[in-house]
XYZ file of C-alpha atoms in Angstrom:
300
model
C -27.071 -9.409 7.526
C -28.711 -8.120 10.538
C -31.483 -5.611 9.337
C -30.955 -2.349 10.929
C -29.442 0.785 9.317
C -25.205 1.311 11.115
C -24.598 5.178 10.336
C -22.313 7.724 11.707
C -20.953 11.199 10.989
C -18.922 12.070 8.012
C -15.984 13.110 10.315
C -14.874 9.470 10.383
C -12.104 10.483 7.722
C -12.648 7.424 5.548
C -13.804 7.950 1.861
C -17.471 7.537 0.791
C -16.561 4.542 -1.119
C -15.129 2.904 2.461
C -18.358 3.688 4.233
C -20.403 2.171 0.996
C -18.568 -1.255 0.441
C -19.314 -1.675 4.263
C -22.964 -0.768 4.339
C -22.927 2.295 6.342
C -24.906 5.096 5.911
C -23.711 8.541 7.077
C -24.303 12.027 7.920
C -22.735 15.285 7.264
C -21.063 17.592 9.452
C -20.977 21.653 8.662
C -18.263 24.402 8.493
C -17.913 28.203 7.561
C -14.917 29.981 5.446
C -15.122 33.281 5.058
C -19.016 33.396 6.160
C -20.202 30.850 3.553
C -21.601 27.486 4.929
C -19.982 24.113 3.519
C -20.682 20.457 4.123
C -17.769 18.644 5.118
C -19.007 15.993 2.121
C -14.755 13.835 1.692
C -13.664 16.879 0.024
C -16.036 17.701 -2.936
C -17.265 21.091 -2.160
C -13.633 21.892 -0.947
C -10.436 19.682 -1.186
C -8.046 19.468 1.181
C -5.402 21.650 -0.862
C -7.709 23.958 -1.415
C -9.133 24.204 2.286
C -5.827 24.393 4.037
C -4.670 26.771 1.119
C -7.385 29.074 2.191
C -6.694 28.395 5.803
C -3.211 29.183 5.106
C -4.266 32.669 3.302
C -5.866 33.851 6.222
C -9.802 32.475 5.783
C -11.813 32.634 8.728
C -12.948 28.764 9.543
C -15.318 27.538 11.779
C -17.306 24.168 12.431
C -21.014 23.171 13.143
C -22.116 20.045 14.531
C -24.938 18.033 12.858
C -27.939 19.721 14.439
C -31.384 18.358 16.107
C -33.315 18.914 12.926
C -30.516 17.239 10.598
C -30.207 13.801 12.643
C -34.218 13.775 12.048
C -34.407 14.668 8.360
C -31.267 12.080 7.957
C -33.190 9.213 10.034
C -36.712 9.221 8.865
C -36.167 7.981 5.590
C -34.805 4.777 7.445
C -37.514 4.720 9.973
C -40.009 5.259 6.977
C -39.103 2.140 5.539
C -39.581 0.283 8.763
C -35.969 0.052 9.685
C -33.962 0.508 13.193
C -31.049 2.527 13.640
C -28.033 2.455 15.517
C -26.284 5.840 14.963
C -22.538 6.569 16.495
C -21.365 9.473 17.105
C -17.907 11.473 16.996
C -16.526 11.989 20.253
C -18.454 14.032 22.554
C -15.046 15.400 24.017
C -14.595 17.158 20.611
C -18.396 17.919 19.587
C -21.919 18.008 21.350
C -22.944 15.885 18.288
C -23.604 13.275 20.567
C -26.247 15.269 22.852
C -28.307 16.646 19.236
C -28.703 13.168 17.892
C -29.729 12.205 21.844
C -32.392 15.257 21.708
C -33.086 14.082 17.872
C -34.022 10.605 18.952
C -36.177 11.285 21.942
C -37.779 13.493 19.826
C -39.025 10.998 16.938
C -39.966 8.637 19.702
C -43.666 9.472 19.484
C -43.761 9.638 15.917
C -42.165 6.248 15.739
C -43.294 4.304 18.244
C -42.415 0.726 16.623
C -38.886 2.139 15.872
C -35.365 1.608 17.514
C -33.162 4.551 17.410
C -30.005 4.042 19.586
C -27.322 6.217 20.026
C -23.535 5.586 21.113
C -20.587 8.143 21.459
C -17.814 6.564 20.054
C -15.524 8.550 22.212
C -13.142 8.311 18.894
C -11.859 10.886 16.343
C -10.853 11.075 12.702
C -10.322 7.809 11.356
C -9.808 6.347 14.508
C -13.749 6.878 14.833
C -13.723 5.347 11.033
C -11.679 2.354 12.573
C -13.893 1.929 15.155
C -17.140 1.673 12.063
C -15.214 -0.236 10.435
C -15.268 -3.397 13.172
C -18.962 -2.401 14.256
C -19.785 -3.060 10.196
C -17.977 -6.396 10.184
C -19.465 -7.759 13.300
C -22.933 -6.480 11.555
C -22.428 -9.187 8.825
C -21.358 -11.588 10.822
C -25.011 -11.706 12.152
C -24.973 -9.289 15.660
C -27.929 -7.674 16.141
C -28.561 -3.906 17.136
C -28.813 -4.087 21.152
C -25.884 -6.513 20.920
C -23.619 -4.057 18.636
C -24.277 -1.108 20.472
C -23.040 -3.001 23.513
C -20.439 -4.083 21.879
C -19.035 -0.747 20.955
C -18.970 0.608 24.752
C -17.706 -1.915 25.901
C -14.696 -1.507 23.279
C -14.668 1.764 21.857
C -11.761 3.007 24.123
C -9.502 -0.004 22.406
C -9.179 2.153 19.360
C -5.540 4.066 19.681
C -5.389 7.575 18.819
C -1.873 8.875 18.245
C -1.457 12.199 16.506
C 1.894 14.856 15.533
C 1.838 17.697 14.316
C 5.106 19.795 12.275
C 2.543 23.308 11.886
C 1.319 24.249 15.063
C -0.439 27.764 13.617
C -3.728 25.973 13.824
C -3.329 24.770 17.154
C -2.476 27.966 18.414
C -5.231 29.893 16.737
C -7.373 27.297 18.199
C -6.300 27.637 21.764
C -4.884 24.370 22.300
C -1.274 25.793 22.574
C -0.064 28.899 23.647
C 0.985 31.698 21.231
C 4.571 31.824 23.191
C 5.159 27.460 22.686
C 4.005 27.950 19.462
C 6.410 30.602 18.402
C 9.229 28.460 20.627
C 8.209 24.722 19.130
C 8.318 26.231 15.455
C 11.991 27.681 16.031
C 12.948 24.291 17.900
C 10.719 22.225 15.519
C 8.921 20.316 18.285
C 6.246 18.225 16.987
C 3.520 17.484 19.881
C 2.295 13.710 20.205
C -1.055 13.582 20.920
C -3.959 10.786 22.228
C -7.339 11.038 22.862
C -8.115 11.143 26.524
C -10.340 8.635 28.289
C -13.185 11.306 27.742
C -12.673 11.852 24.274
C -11.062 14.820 24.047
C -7.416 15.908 22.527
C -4.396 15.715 24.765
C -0.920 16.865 23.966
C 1.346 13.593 25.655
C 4.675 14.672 24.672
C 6.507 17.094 23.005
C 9.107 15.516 20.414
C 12.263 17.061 18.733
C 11.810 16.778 15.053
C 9.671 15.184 12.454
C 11.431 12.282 12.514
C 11.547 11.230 15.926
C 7.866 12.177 15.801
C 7.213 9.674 12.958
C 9.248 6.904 14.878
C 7.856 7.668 18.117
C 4.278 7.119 17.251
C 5.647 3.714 15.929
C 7.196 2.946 19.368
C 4.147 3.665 20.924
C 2.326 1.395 18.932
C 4.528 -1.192 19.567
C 3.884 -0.295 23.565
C 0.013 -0.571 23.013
C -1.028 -2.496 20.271
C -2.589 -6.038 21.026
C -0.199 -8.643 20.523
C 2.713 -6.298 20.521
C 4.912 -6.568 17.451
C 2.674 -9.634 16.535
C -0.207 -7.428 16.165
C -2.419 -8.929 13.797
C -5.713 -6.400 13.563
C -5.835 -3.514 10.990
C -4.059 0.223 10.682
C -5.760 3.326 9.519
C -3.450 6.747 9.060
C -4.898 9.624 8.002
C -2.861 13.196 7.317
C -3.775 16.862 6.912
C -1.825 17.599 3.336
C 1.121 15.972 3.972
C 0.727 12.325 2.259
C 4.205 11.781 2.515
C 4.644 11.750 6.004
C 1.920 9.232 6.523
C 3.477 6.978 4.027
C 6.647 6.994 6.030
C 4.343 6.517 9.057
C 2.930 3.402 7.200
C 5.949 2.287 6.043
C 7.675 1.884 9.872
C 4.348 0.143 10.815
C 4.676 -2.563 7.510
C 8.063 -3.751 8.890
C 7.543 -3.223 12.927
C 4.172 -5.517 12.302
C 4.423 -8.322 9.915
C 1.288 -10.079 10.680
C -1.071 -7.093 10.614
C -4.249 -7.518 8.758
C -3.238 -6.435 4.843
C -1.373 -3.257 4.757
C -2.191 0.342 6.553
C -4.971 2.525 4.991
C -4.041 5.977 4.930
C -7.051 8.907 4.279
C -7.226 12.812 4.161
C -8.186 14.202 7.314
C -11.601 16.016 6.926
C -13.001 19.408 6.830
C -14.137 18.959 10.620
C -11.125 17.807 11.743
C -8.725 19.384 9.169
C -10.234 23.387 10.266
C -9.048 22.650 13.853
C -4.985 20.735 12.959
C -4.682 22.880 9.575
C -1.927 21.005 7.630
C 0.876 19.240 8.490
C -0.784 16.500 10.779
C -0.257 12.669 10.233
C -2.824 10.196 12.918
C -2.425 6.604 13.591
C -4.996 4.556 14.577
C -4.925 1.175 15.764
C -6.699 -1.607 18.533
C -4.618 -1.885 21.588
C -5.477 -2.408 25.951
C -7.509 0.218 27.475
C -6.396 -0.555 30.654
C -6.057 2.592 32.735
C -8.490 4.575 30.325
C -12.187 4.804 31.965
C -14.859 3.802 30.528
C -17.739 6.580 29.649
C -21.151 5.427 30.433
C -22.755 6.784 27.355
């Protein structure tokens, strides 16, 4: 294996054990209920029952980003040891994360001078982000070294599909990215908004779908519009949902018979603190590699 440290945030929305078996190290994001600070740690200091029961009871939520001082504290332990690091970020469209770990690494420059630190926004979200780790771990032990992997992942980071529904659009309206009046109107005609991840990273509502249902399917059809290979896809599938575990199981279940030759079967995860405070419950993601083409490339 190449010998340089691969670490990211802990918004990836895989499980610790995920981010162990592959040899990735990882840092943790920050959030407030009520006032009192919380690592967003895969759901030990609060599950995600309990967070989006909270949520639901009126708590006041709010996220931090991993600060200057953090990314420092996190990397010298690596750079003690006389190790390299390529770090990836969570999308700068959705968090400045990707400008403290910048101002972090410039500023243990002097103090390492015989060091590597590189940083790369992964322009991805959620799982899709832990997707995205995922390859950039594999492609580690198969022997790439640092400047090659970081090249590697912006050159291909925008191949990672993001498709997203929602059936509770509270949180999304508390948060701004609907209005209070199609909020009130989607919950009475149960519209469940499909959303991607724009070419810059950030959120964007694509359509508006009629149901649950046709949500669920529709994310499948999209899939099947995007995915390399089309219906003979043959790389992995990630899901991850906000509380509602059966809907992502449906999710997978479509995707199992749409795309026989997939690699194994879909993973499905809990969406994150981060990730969760902003979508509140009811949202199921699906992640997946597929063309780019027509999405611009960031020159991060």
């Amino acid at each position: 294996m190449s010998d340089y440290i691969l670490s990211c945030c802990s918004t990836v929305d895989v499980t610790e054990d995920f981010l162990r078996s592959r040899d990735i190290e990882y840092v943790y994001f920050n959030y407030n209920v009520d006032g009192k600070a919380c690592r967003d740690d895969f759901g030990r200091t609060n599950s995600p029952a309990q967070l989006y029961a909270r949520m639901l009871a009126g708590a006041d939520v709010v996220t931090s980003q991993v600060s200057v001082g953090e990314y420092q504290e996190f990397w010298r332990p690596f750079l003690d040891a006389g190790k390299d690091v390529l770090h990836v970020t969570l999308s700068s469209g959705i968090s400045g994360t990707y400008n403290s770990a910048c101002t972090a690494r410039d500023l243990l420059r002097d103090e390492y001078p015989d060091r590597k630190i590189v940083v790369v926004d992964s322009l991805c979200a959620s799982s899709g982000y832990g997707m995205l780790m995922d390859r950039l771990a594999g492609l580690r032990r198969e022997g790439m070294g640092l400047e090659e992997l970081a090249a590697w992942a912006r050159e291909h980071r925008q191949e990672v599909q993001h498709w997203f529904f929602s059936s509770d659009l509270t949180f999304f309206v508390r948060g701004g990215r609907i209005s209070k009046v199609a909020g009130v109107a989607g919950g009475l005609l149960r519209i469940c908004p499909v959303m991607d991840v724009a070419p810059d990273g950030s959120l964007a509502v694509i359509e508006k779908i009629r149901t649950k249902a046709k949500a669920e399917r529709r994310v499948v059809e999209l899939m099947r519009e995007s995915a390399f290979g089309g219906e003979g896809y043959a790389g992995r599938v990630f899901l991850c949902n906000s509380e509602c575990a059966d809907d992502a199981r449906d999710v997978a279940a479509m995707v199992e018979q749409a795309f026989p030759q997939m690699d194994g079967t879909p993973k499905v995860f809990d969406i994150g603190a981060t990730i969760g405070c902003h979508t509140g419950p009811g949202t199921v993601a699906l992640f997946f590699w597929g063309d780019a083409a027509g999405r611009k490339s960031a020159a991060k």
